Tab-separated table of C-alpha atoms in Angstrom:
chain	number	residue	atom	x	y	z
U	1	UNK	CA	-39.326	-58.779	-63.991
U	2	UNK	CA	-36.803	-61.438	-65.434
U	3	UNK	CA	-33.721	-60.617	-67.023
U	4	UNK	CA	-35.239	-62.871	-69.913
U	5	UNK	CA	-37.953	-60.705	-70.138
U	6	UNK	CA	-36.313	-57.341	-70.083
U	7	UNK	CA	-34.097	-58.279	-72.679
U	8	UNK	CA	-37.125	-59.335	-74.906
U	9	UNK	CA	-38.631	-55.995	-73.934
U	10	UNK	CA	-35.738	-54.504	-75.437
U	11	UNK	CA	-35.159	-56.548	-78.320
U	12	UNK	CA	-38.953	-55.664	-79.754
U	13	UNK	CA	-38.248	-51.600	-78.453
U	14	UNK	CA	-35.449	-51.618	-80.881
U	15	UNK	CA	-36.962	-53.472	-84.028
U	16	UNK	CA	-38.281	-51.307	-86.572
U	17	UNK	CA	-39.871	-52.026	-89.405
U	18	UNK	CA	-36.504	-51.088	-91.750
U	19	UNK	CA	-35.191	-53.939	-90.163
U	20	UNK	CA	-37.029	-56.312	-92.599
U	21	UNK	CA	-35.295	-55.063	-95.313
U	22	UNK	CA	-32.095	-55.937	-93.925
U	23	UNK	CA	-33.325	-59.680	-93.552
U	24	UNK	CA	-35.376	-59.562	-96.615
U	25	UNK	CA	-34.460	-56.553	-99.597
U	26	UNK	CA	-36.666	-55.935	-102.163
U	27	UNK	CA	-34.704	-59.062	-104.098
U	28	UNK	CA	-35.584	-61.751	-101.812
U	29	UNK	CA	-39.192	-60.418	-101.482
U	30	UNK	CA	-39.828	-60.805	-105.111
U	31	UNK	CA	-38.224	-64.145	-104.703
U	32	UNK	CA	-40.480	-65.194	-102.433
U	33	UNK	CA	-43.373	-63.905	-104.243
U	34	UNK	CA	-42.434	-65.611	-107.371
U	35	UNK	CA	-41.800	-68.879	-105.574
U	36	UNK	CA	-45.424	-68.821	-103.936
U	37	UNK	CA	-47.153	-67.578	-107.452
U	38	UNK	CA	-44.833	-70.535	-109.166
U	39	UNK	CA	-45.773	-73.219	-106.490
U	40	UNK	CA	-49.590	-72.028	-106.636
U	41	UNK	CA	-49.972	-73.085	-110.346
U	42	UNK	CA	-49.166	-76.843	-109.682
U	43	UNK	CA	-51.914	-77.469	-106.765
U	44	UNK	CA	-54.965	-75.775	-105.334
U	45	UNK	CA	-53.481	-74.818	-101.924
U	46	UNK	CA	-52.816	-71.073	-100.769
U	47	UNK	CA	-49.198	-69.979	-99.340
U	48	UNK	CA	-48.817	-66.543	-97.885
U	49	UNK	CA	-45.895	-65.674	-95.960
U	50	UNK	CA	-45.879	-62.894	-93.287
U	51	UNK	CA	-43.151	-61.274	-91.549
U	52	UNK	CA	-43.313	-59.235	-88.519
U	53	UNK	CA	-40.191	-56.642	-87.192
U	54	UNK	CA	-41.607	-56.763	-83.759
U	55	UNK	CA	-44.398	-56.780	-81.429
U	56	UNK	CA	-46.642	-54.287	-79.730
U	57	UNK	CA	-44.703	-53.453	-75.746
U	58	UNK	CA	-48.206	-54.227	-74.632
U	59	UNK	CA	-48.308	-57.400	-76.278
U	60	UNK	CA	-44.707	-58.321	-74.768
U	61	UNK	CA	-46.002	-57.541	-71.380
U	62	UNK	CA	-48.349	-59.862	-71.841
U	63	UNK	CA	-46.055	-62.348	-72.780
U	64	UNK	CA	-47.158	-63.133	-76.366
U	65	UNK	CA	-45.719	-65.692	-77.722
U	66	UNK	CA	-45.000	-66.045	-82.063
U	67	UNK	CA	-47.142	-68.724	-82.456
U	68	UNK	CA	-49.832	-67.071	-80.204
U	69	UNK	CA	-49.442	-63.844	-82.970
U	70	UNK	CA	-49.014	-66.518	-86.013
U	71	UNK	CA	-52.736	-67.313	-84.833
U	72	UNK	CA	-53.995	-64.001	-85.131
U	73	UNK	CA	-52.146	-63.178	-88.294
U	74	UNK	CA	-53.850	-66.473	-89.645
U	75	UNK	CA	-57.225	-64.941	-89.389
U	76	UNK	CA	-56.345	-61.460	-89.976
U	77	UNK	CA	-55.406	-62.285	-93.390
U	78	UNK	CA	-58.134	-65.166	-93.865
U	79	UNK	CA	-55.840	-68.222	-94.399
U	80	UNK	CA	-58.199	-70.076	-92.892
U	81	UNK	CA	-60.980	-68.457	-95.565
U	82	UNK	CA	-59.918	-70.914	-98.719
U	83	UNK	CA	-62.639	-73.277	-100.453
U	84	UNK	CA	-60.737	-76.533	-99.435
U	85	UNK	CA	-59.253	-75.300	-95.785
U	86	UNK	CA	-55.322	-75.744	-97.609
U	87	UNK	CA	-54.090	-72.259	-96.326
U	88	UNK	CA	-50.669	-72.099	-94.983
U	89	UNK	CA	-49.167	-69.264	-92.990
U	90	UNK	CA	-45.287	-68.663	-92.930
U	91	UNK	CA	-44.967	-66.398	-89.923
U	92	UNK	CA	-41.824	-65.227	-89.193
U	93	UNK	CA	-41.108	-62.542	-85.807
U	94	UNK	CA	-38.073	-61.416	-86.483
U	95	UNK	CA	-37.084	-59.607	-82.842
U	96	UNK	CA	-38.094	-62.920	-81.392
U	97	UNK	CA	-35.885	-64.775	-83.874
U	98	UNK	CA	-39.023	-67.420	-84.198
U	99	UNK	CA	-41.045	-68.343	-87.068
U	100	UNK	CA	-44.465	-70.422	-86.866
U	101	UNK	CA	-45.983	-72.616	-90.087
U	102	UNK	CA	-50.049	-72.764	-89.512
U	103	UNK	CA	-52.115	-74.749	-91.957
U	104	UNK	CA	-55.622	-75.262	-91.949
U	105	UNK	CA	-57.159	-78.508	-90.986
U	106	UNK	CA	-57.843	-79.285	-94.931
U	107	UNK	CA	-53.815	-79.760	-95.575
U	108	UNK	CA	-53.084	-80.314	-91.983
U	109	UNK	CA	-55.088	-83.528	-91.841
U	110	UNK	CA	-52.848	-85.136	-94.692
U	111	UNK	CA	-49.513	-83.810	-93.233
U	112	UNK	CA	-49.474	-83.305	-90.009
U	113	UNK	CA	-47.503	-81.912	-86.751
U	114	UNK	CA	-44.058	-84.166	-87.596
U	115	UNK	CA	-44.879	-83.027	-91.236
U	116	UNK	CA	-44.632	-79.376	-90.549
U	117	UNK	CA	-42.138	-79.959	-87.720
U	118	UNK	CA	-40.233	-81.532	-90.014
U	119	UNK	CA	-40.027	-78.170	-92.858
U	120	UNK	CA	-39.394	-76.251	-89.615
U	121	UNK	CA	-36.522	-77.866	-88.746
U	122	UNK	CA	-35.196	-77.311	-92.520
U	123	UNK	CA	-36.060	-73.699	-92.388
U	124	UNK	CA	-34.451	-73.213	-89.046
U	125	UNK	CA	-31.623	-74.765	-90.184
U	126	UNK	CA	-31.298	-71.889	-93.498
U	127	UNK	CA	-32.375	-69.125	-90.564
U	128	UNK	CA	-29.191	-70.113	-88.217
U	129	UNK	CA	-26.687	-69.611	-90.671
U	130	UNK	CA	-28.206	-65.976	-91.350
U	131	UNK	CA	-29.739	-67.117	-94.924
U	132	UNK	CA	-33.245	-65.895	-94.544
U	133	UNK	CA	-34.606	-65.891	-98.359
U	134	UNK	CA	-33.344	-69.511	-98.377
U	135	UNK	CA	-34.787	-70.452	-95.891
U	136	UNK	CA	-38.457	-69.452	-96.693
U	137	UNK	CA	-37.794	-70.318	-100.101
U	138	UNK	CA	-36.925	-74.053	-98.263
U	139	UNK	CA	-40.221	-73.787	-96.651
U	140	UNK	CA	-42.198	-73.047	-99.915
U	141	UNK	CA	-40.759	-75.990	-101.490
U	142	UNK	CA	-41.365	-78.520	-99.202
U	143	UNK	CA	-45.179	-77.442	-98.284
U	144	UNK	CA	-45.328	-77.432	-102.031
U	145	UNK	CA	-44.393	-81.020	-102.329
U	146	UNK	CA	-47.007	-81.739	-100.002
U	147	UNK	CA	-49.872	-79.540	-101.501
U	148	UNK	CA	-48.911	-81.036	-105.179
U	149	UNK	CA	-49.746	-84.840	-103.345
U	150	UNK	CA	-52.696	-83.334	-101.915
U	151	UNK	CA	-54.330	-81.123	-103.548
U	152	UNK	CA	-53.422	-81.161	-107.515
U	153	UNK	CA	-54.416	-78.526	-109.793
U	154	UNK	CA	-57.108	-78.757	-111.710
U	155	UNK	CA	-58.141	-77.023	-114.995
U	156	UNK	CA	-59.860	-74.198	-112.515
U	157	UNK	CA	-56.776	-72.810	-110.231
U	158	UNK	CA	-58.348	-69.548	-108.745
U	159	UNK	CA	-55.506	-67.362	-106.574
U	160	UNK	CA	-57.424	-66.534	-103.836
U	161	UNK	CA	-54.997	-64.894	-101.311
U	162	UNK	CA	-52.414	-62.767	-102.466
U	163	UNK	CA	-48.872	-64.551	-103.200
U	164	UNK	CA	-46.840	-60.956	-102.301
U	165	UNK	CA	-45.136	-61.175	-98.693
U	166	UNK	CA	-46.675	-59.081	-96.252
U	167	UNK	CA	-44.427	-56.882	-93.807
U	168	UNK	CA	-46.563	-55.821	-90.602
């Protein structure tokens, strides 16, 4: 075993789930919330943001990577499930300090890996200096820019997945 790996090992043995609240109190998860139900009113897309304390040991030995879990969280929570494929994941792993932004091919198509790249870069920039909420908050605006262009609202705006974060 790597040193690299053993000190992942360690970093997801010693995340709890109270951890999230240190990143993200109650505050900054109504924040977020609001932000997504705000940004949902002006287009048809579907934002959910997940956040994740750690990872399963077994999952670590086999050397799962945050965008491999972002995958799986995707269709756990049926982002992929809306009527016009314009479901966006926010995954953030926070023992792996790594986040992941998946969108279905219905919004991908229009924006693109150097679009999302691009918010990532933004986010990551809010993460480094330790400003979490701001970051995400970041992240909702700019995919909210794009889902405005995309995918406008229309007189019928149903809300189909649910715009409070989610803390597995």
């Amino acid at each position: 075993m790597s040193f690299k790996f053993i000190k992942r090992l360690f970093r997801h043995m010693f995340s709890w789930s109270g951890v999230v609240r240190q990143y993200f109190p109650k505050d900054s998860m109504r924040a977020i919330e609001n932000a997504i139900a705000a940004s949902e009113k002006t287009h048809l897309g579907e934002i959910c943001f997940v956040v994740e304390s750690n990872l399963d040991i077994f999952d670590i030995f086999r050397k799962k990577s945050a965008k491999r879990r972002a995958i799986e969280v995707f269709s756990q929570f049926h982002v992929w499930d809306t009527a016009q494929n314009n479901g966006i994941l926010i995954y953030l792993l926070l023992a792996d300090h790594d986040f992941e932004i998946l969108a279905d091919r219905g919004i991908h198509a229009h924006v693109g890996s150097d679009g999302w790249e691009q918010i990532s870069h933004e986010m990551e920039r809010h993460f480094k200096k330790g400003d979490f909420e701001l970051g995400v908050l970041h992240g909702i605006a700019e995919i909210t820019e794009h889902l405005d262009v995309h995918f406008p609202s229309n007189s019928v705006n149903v809300n189909e997945l649910s715009n409070a974060p989610i803390v597995i």
